[in-house]
């Protein structure tokens, strides 16, 4: 699957620039649809799109203010992996919910946004998307609309005020995660994201409360397991590692939260 | 989705390196006061806004305890019912066998005394090879039927006249 993504990324890169930008068709036989603006910032359709101003959660700002160097260190580590091994899609997953996964992803995204790279945060928690709601975004088009309904990918991308950072939120949960991730539209979308962004942070769902993350690991390059010592035991961590590495995703390491 | 895709998520063999190589801790995120994500925009209708943060945790804990108690109760009821059924059926079977043995022995003894019983006893086992329990209100081991009857006297009761009393007490 990763080879297909890379081949599609190369094909997109070889496309001449004179072509007008069009939405990624979700499937070869689906026609492109009329697009709606991602965020209703203005009632005038002719107004130029301006970056969104998310309301960052106070805990993210607090963590960044007090322990920002830790996130910068982790960002540097991911960048080193990206440069050394060419891996750019990182999955952040956990064994259960409420282990601090989204908090870590948002803090890390803010740290990566200071680098001269294009960073993307993908809300890949297919059964319980939270990123848009936590940031106060009201997307008209989400990742689920891009993959399932064939809407354009640029309309779902939310460029934030912090340059070099974009969010790809989900508007609602996906009813069938397996079909969602097995669809050609998902492959095309991920290939285009690989081409357009340098680092992609995927806020994946928990491993043991659904099947989404277990299939999602076929689309990522490496994974970071977020765990809270009070909620997840050693056996669960070992089992999560087996699941990830059995799917061919190298586990970079653990991110311990609520220390 | 094919079966191979499904099975790919579950590794068949446990990778050895997972056990051998320890996992590195990339970052330790400390717990900050009020370390909980709260949505920037309010929840949809149906959710109670402004609920205490500990209320959800307490509710979740209560739900978990109720679930555990229900499961424990189910297990206990199952074990108790299985045990009671097993122990109640065993003595019944043993009593049946003992009755059958005892009755057969009584029949054998009675056959030497009472010809009608003996005839019936010889016919009963011929029906099948298994032992047959015959229930009767007649005592099985009594030697003779026409013996002297022992009168049963209840204290305080006047027995009916059986023409054996003395003439001196007649009419009293």
XYZ file of C-alpha atoms in Angstrom:
431
model
C 0.000 0.000 0.000
C 2.843 2.348 0.757
C 4.364 1.663 -2.643
C 1.091 2.660 -4.243
C 1.075 5.874 -2.256
C 4.593 6.708 -3.316
C 3.854 5.900 -6.954
C 0.839 8.147 -6.899
C 2.874 10.870 -5.251
C 5.461 10.614 -8.018
C 2.722 10.744 -10.631
C 1.327 13.883 -9.082
C 4.768 15.419 -8.981
C 5.243 14.774 -12.702
C 1.976 16.432 -13.584
C 2.525 19.726 -15.424
C 1.912 22.816 -13.402
C -0.267 24.344 -16.113
C -3.130 22.091 -15.167
C -5.726 23.866 -13.102
C -5.905 22.533 -9.570
C -8.735 20.137 -9.216
C -9.992 18.058 -6.415
C -8.772 14.573 -5.976
C -11.434 12.257 -7.310
C -12.309 9.698 -4.735
C -12.515 6.988 -7.334
C -11.628 6.879 -11.012
C -15.250 6.826 -12.093
C -16.594 9.489 -9.804
C -16.982 12.937 -11.264
C -15.627 15.927 -9.454
C -18.319 17.760 -7.585
C -19.055 21.336 -6.924
C -17.109 22.559 -3.958
C -18.137 24.447 -0.903
C -15.870 26.619 1.191
C -14.213 24.840 4.057
C -15.062 27.426 6.650
C -17.780 29.989 6.387
C -15.629 32.936 7.317
C -17.493 35.307 5.086
C -20.864 35.363 3.500
C -19.395 36.569 0.238
C -18.257 33.678 -1.928
C -15.822 35.923 -3.745
C -13.896 36.809 -0.598
C -10.414 35.347 -0.544
C -9.864 32.487 1.806
C -7.978 33.538 4.869
C -6.329 31.306 7.415
C -8.402 30.096 10.267
C -7.857 31.254 13.782
C -8.291 28.243 15.991
C -8.933 28.464 19.652
C -6.097 26.450 21.029
C -7.023 24.596 24.183
C -5.618 26.125 27.307
C -3.899 22.907 28.257
C -1.945 22.952 25.007
C -0.797 26.494 25.619
C 0.057 25.700 29.208
C 2.087 22.647 28.279
C 3.865 24.558 25.592
C 4.681 27.378 27.954
C 5.997 25.184 30.743
C 7.422 22.191 28.946
C 7.961 23.442 25.446
C 11.492 22.145 25.188
C 10.292 18.579 25.484
C 8.012 18.949 22.514
C 10.723 20.677 20.540
C 13.021 17.797 21.312
C 10.455 15.299 20.074
C 9.882 17.429 16.994
C 13.591 17.374 16.308
C 13.596 13.620 16.670
C 10.782 13.242 14.165
C 12.535 15.566 11.761
C 15.695 13.514 12.082
C 13.744 10.380 11.252
C 12.124 12.160 8.361
C 15.446 13.255 6.912
C 17.287 10.037 7.573
C 14.681 7.497 6.562
C 12.310 9.538 4.463
C 9.381 8.832 6.729
C 6.867 11.604 6.891
C 3.572 10.102 8.029
C 3.581 9.458 11.757
C 0.721 7.794 13.516
C 0.008 8.698 17.110
C -2.064 6.021 18.684
C -2.796 4.643 22.103
C -4.321 1.582 23.639
C -7.376 3.329 25.026
C -9.099 6.636 24.843
C -8.318 9.655 26.972
C -4.631 8.945 27.244
C -3.541 12.377 26.036
C -3.059 11.538 22.392
C -4.645 14.613 20.861
C -2.990 16.917 23.369
C 0.402 15.550 22.435
C -0.316 15.846 18.721
C -1.433 19.449 19.014
C 1.559 20.441 21.131
C 3.888 18.689 18.753
C 2.253 20.318 15.759
C 2.824 23.741 17.251
C 6.453 22.868 17.820
C 6.842 21.621 14.258
C 5.123 24.687 12.859
C 8.117 26.779 13.892
C 10.295 24.787 11.569
C 10.553 25.743 7.928
C 8.446 22.786 6.913
C 4.858 22.187 5.986
C 3.220 20.246 8.757
C -0.211 18.712 8.646
C -2.341 17.339 11.441
C -4.827 14.756 10.229
C -7.707 13.799 12.432
C -7.612 10.100 11.734
C -9.672 9.035 14.703
C -12.387 7.691 12.491
C -14.733 6.673 15.244
C -14.349 9.696 17.490
C -12.936 12.782 15.764
C -12.081 15.534 18.213
C -9.550 17.861 16.614
C -12.016 20.228 14.969
C -14.108 20.529 18.074
C -11.124 21.091 20.327
C -9.828 23.843 18.078
C -13.201 25.475 17.685
C -13.338 24.838 13.962
C -16.578 24.359 12.137
C -15.514 22.754 8.900
C -18.021 22.555 6.140
C -15.944 19.895 4.463
C -14.004 17.269 6.311
C -11.817 14.348 5.538
C -14.862 12.118 5.587
C -16.486 14.264 2.902
C -13.359 14.115 0.773
C -13.114 10.356 0.924
C -16.758 9.380 0.975
C -18.485 12.123 -0.966
C -15.783 13.141 -3.387
C -15.379 16.734 -2.274
C -12.127 18.485 -2.956
C -9.227 18.070 -0.623
C -8.186 21.748 -0.563
C -11.577 22.675 0.783
C -11.114 20.392 3.723
C -7.632 21.650 4.581
C -7.594 24.399 7.169
C -4.533 26.611 7.087
C -3.851 28.049 10.481
C -2.481 31.405 11.360
C 0.744 29.782 12.396
C 2.362 29.364 9.088
C 3.484 25.967 7.921
C 0.715 24.275 9.809
C -2.524 22.906 8.442
C -5.312 20.835 9.882
C -7.312 18.208 8.074
C -10.287 17.696 10.349
C -13.131 15.253 10.176
C -16.647 16.525 10.233
C -18.239 13.421 11.678
C -17.385 9.886 12.594
C -17.146 7.238 9.921
C -19.623 4.432 10.071
C -17.448 1.863 8.336
C -13.770 2.521 9.007
C -12.605 -0.536 7.116
C -14.314 0.470 3.917
C -13.184 4.038 4.450
C -9.525 3.101 4.612
C -9.774 0.511 1.883
C -11.289 2.936 -0.591
C -9.205 4.306 -3.465
C -10.143 7.816 -2.409
C -8.251 7.384 0.834
C -5.194 6.194 -1.065
C -5.372 9.119 -3.472
C -5.871 11.589 -0.659
C -2.926 10.265 1.289
C -0.736 10.288 -1.801
C -1.528 13.909 -2.390
C -0.895 14.778 1.225
C 2.454 13.040 1.062
C 3.347 15.163 -1.892
C 2.257 18.474 -0.466
C 3.416 18.222 3.133
C 6.718 17.466 4.747
C 5.501 16.045 8.018
C 2.073 14.525 8.607
C 0.906 13.823 12.140
C -2.019 11.461 12.270
C -4.097 11.554 15.375
C -5.261 7.985 15.122
C -7.852 6.245 17.163
C -7.135 3.919 20.028
C -5.960 0.456 19.155
C -8.140 -1.646 21.389
C -11.482 0.086 21.191
C -12.065 -0.249 17.496
C -10.640 -1.496 14.295
C -9.759 1.802 12.675
C -6.203 2.163 13.887
C -5.458 -1.473 13.235
C -6.091 -0.879 9.553
C -4.780 2.643 9.491
C -1.251 1.520 10.107
C -0.994 0.372 6.538
C -0.984 4.014 5.481
C 1.647 5.356 7.825
C 5.404 5.150 8.000
C 5.991 4.967 11.720
C 4.044 5.136 14.930
C 4.347 6.596 18.390
C 2.428 4.897 21.149
C 0.939 7.311 23.647
C 0.228 5.739 26.964
C -0.848 6.754 30.387
C 0.669 4.582 33.063
C -2.459 4.707 35.162
C -4.645 3.389 32.377
C -2.475 1.062 30.345
C -0.425 -1.790 31.694
C 2.706 -3.422 30.420
C 0.860 -6.241 28.717
C -1.309 -3.824 26.788
C 1.758 -1.934 25.638
C 3.381 -5.149 24.477
C 0.224 -6.176 22.684
C -0.011 -2.805 20.972
C 3.556 -3.138 19.869
C 2.854 -6.561 18.431
C -0.145 -5.238 16.542
C 1.767 -2.333 15.079
C 4.917 -4.190 14.196
C 2.930 -7.125 12.910
C 1.355 -4.702 10.460
C 4.733 -3.513 9.290
C 4.786 -0.195 11.122
C 7.933 0.464 13.124
C 7.209 1.778 16.554
C 9.473 4.709 17.240
C 8.833 4.697 20.939
C 6.510 5.595 23.732
C 5.129 8.921 24.746
C 4.212 8.777 28.378
C 1.567 11.219 29.453
C 0.309 12.474 32.793
C 3.675 11.817 34.388
C -11.986 -6.469 2.088
C -10.341 -9.814 1.759
C -9.599 -12.181 4.573
C -5.898 -11.595 4.171
C -6.382 -7.906 4.908
C -8.298 -8.737 7.995
C -5.771 -11.204 9.235
C -2.969 -8.809 8.571
C -3.993 -6.821 11.574
C -3.469 -9.773 13.870
C 0.072 -11.116 13.722
C 0.166 -14.864 13.758
C 3.478 -15.158 15.483
C 4.862 -13.035 18.214
C 7.873 -11.125 16.927
C 10.959 -11.903 18.899
C 12.414 -8.450 18.660
C 9.383 -7.031 20.408
C 10.410 -8.869 23.496
C 14.107 -8.334 23.165
C 14.331 -4.653 22.247
C 13.042 -2.303 24.915
C 10.865 0.583 23.886
C 12.338 4.029 24.135
C 10.380 6.737 25.870
C 10.426 9.641 23.467
C 8.732 12.173 25.680
C 7.221 12.460 29.093
C 4.323 14.838 29.156
C 3.817 16.041 32.685
C 0.433 16.422 34.236
C -0.470 20.052 34.440
C -3.160 21.357 36.717
C -6.456 20.987 34.960
C -4.835 18.665 32.489
C -7.890 17.839 30.477
C -8.817 18.844 26.998
C -12.006 20.783 26.784
C -13.731 21.537 23.532
C -13.496 25.109 22.414
C -17.075 25.110 21.240
C -19.947 23.750 23.246
C -21.183 20.276 22.808
C -24.163 19.454 20.729
C -27.660 19.407 22.143
C -28.245 16.630 24.592
C -25.015 17.160 26.447
C -25.003 19.055 29.663
C -22.672 21.990 29.472
C -20.778 23.023 32.535
C -20.815 19.618 34.125
C -18.187 19.053 36.744
C -15.125 17.323 35.318
C -15.189 14.673 38.013
C -18.813 13.821 37.410
C -18.122 12.026 34.180
C -15.332 10.055 35.766
C -17.504 9.104 38.716
C -20.301 8.109 36.391
C -17.926 6.034 34.350
C -16.608 4.373 37.483
C -20.121 3.688 38.715
C -21.028 2.201 35.371
C -17.985 -0.030 35.492
C -18.738 -1.182 39.012
C -22.315 -1.982 38.107
C -21.115 -3.934 35.137
C -18.628 -5.897 37.215
C -21.229 -6.592 39.882
C -23.667 -7.827 37.266
C -21.113 -10.143 35.744
C -20.145 -11.476 39.166
C -23.767 -12.049 40.024
C -24.349 -13.931 36.822
C -21.344 -16.143 37.441
C -22.389 -16.856 41.016
C -25.946 -17.690 40.030
C -24.705 -19.987 37.304
C -22.339 -21.784 39.647
C -24.925 -22.142 42.379
C -27.585 -23.428 40.039
C -25.179 -25.877 38.435
C -24.031 -27.105 41.819
C -27.503 -27.484 43.198
C -28.653 -29.331 40.126
C -25.715 -31.694 40.296
C -26.072 -32.428 43.983
C -29.804 -32.802 43.810
C -29.686 -35.308 41.001
C -26.992 -37.504 42.511
C -28.799 -38.623 45.728
C -31.937 -39.261 43.731
C -30.100 -41.641 41.490
C -28.469 -43.361 44.448
C -31.797 -43.692 46.236
C -33.390 -45.186 43.161
C -30.698 -47.803 42.894
C -30.880 -48.638 46.582
C -34.659 -48.980 46.382
C -34.336 -51.249 43.416
C -31.759 -53.421 45.146
C -33.685 -53.574 48.354
C -36.923 -54.376 46.592
C -35.342 -57.112 44.587
C -33.968 -58.632 47.748
C -37.356 -58.430 49.418
C -38.983 -59.997 46.460
C -36.562 -62.844 46.578
C -37.355 -63.400 50.216
C -41.036 -63.012 49.699
C -41.120 -65.463 46.835
C -40.289 -68.252 49.217
C -43.196 -67.351 51.455
C -45.958 -66.091 49.304
C -46.666 -67.880 46.019
C -48.701 -65.087 44.442
C -45.854 -62.634 45.070
C -43.362 -65.107 43.805
C -45.270 -65.491 40.585
C -45.466 -61.831 40.026
C -41.813 -61.375 40.867
C -40.653 -63.904 38.403
C -42.614 -62.192 35.714
C -41.398 -58.662 36.362
C -37.675 -59.023 35.596
C -38.502 -60.786 32.364
C -39.744 -57.560 30.852
C -36.285 -56.074 30.661
C -32.789 -56.623 31.816
C -32.753 -53.555 34.031
C -34.099 -53.534 37.522
C -37.682 -52.476 37.862
C -39.021 -50.708 40.895
C -42.480 -51.797 41.914
C -44.223 -49.618 44.391
C -46.915 -51.094 46.544
C -48.760 -50.106 49.676
C -48.390 -53.611 51.021
C -45.359 -54.286 53.179
C -42.971 -56.342 51.135
C -41.270 -58.280 53.863
C -44.181 -59.432 56.016
C -44.280 -63.171 56.389
C -48.027 -63.745 56.543
C -51.153 -61.767 55.950
C -53.680 -63.596 58.039
C -51.904 -63.230 61.353
C -53.229 -61.821 64.560
C -54.091 -58.220 64.167
C -52.846 -55.992 66.896
C -55.468 -53.462 67.826
C -54.369 -49.891 67.820
C -55.596 -48.067 70.850
C -55.485 -44.329 71.058
C -55.655 -42.958 74.569
C -58.928 -41.215 75.334
C -60.864 -42.896 72.576
C -63.652 -45.357 73.218
C -63.415 -48.360 71.024
C -66.567 -49.640 69.345
C -68.317 -52.649 70.662
C -66.831 -55.855 69.340
C -69.009 -58.124 71.593
C -66.041 -59.115 73.685
C -66.729 -57.006 76.700
C -68.150 -58.464 79.814
C -71.890 -58.473 80.415
C -71.439 -56.443 83.561
C -70.499 -53.417 81.509
C -73.312 -53.594 79.032
C -75.388 -50.499 78.850
C -73.009 -48.334 80.786
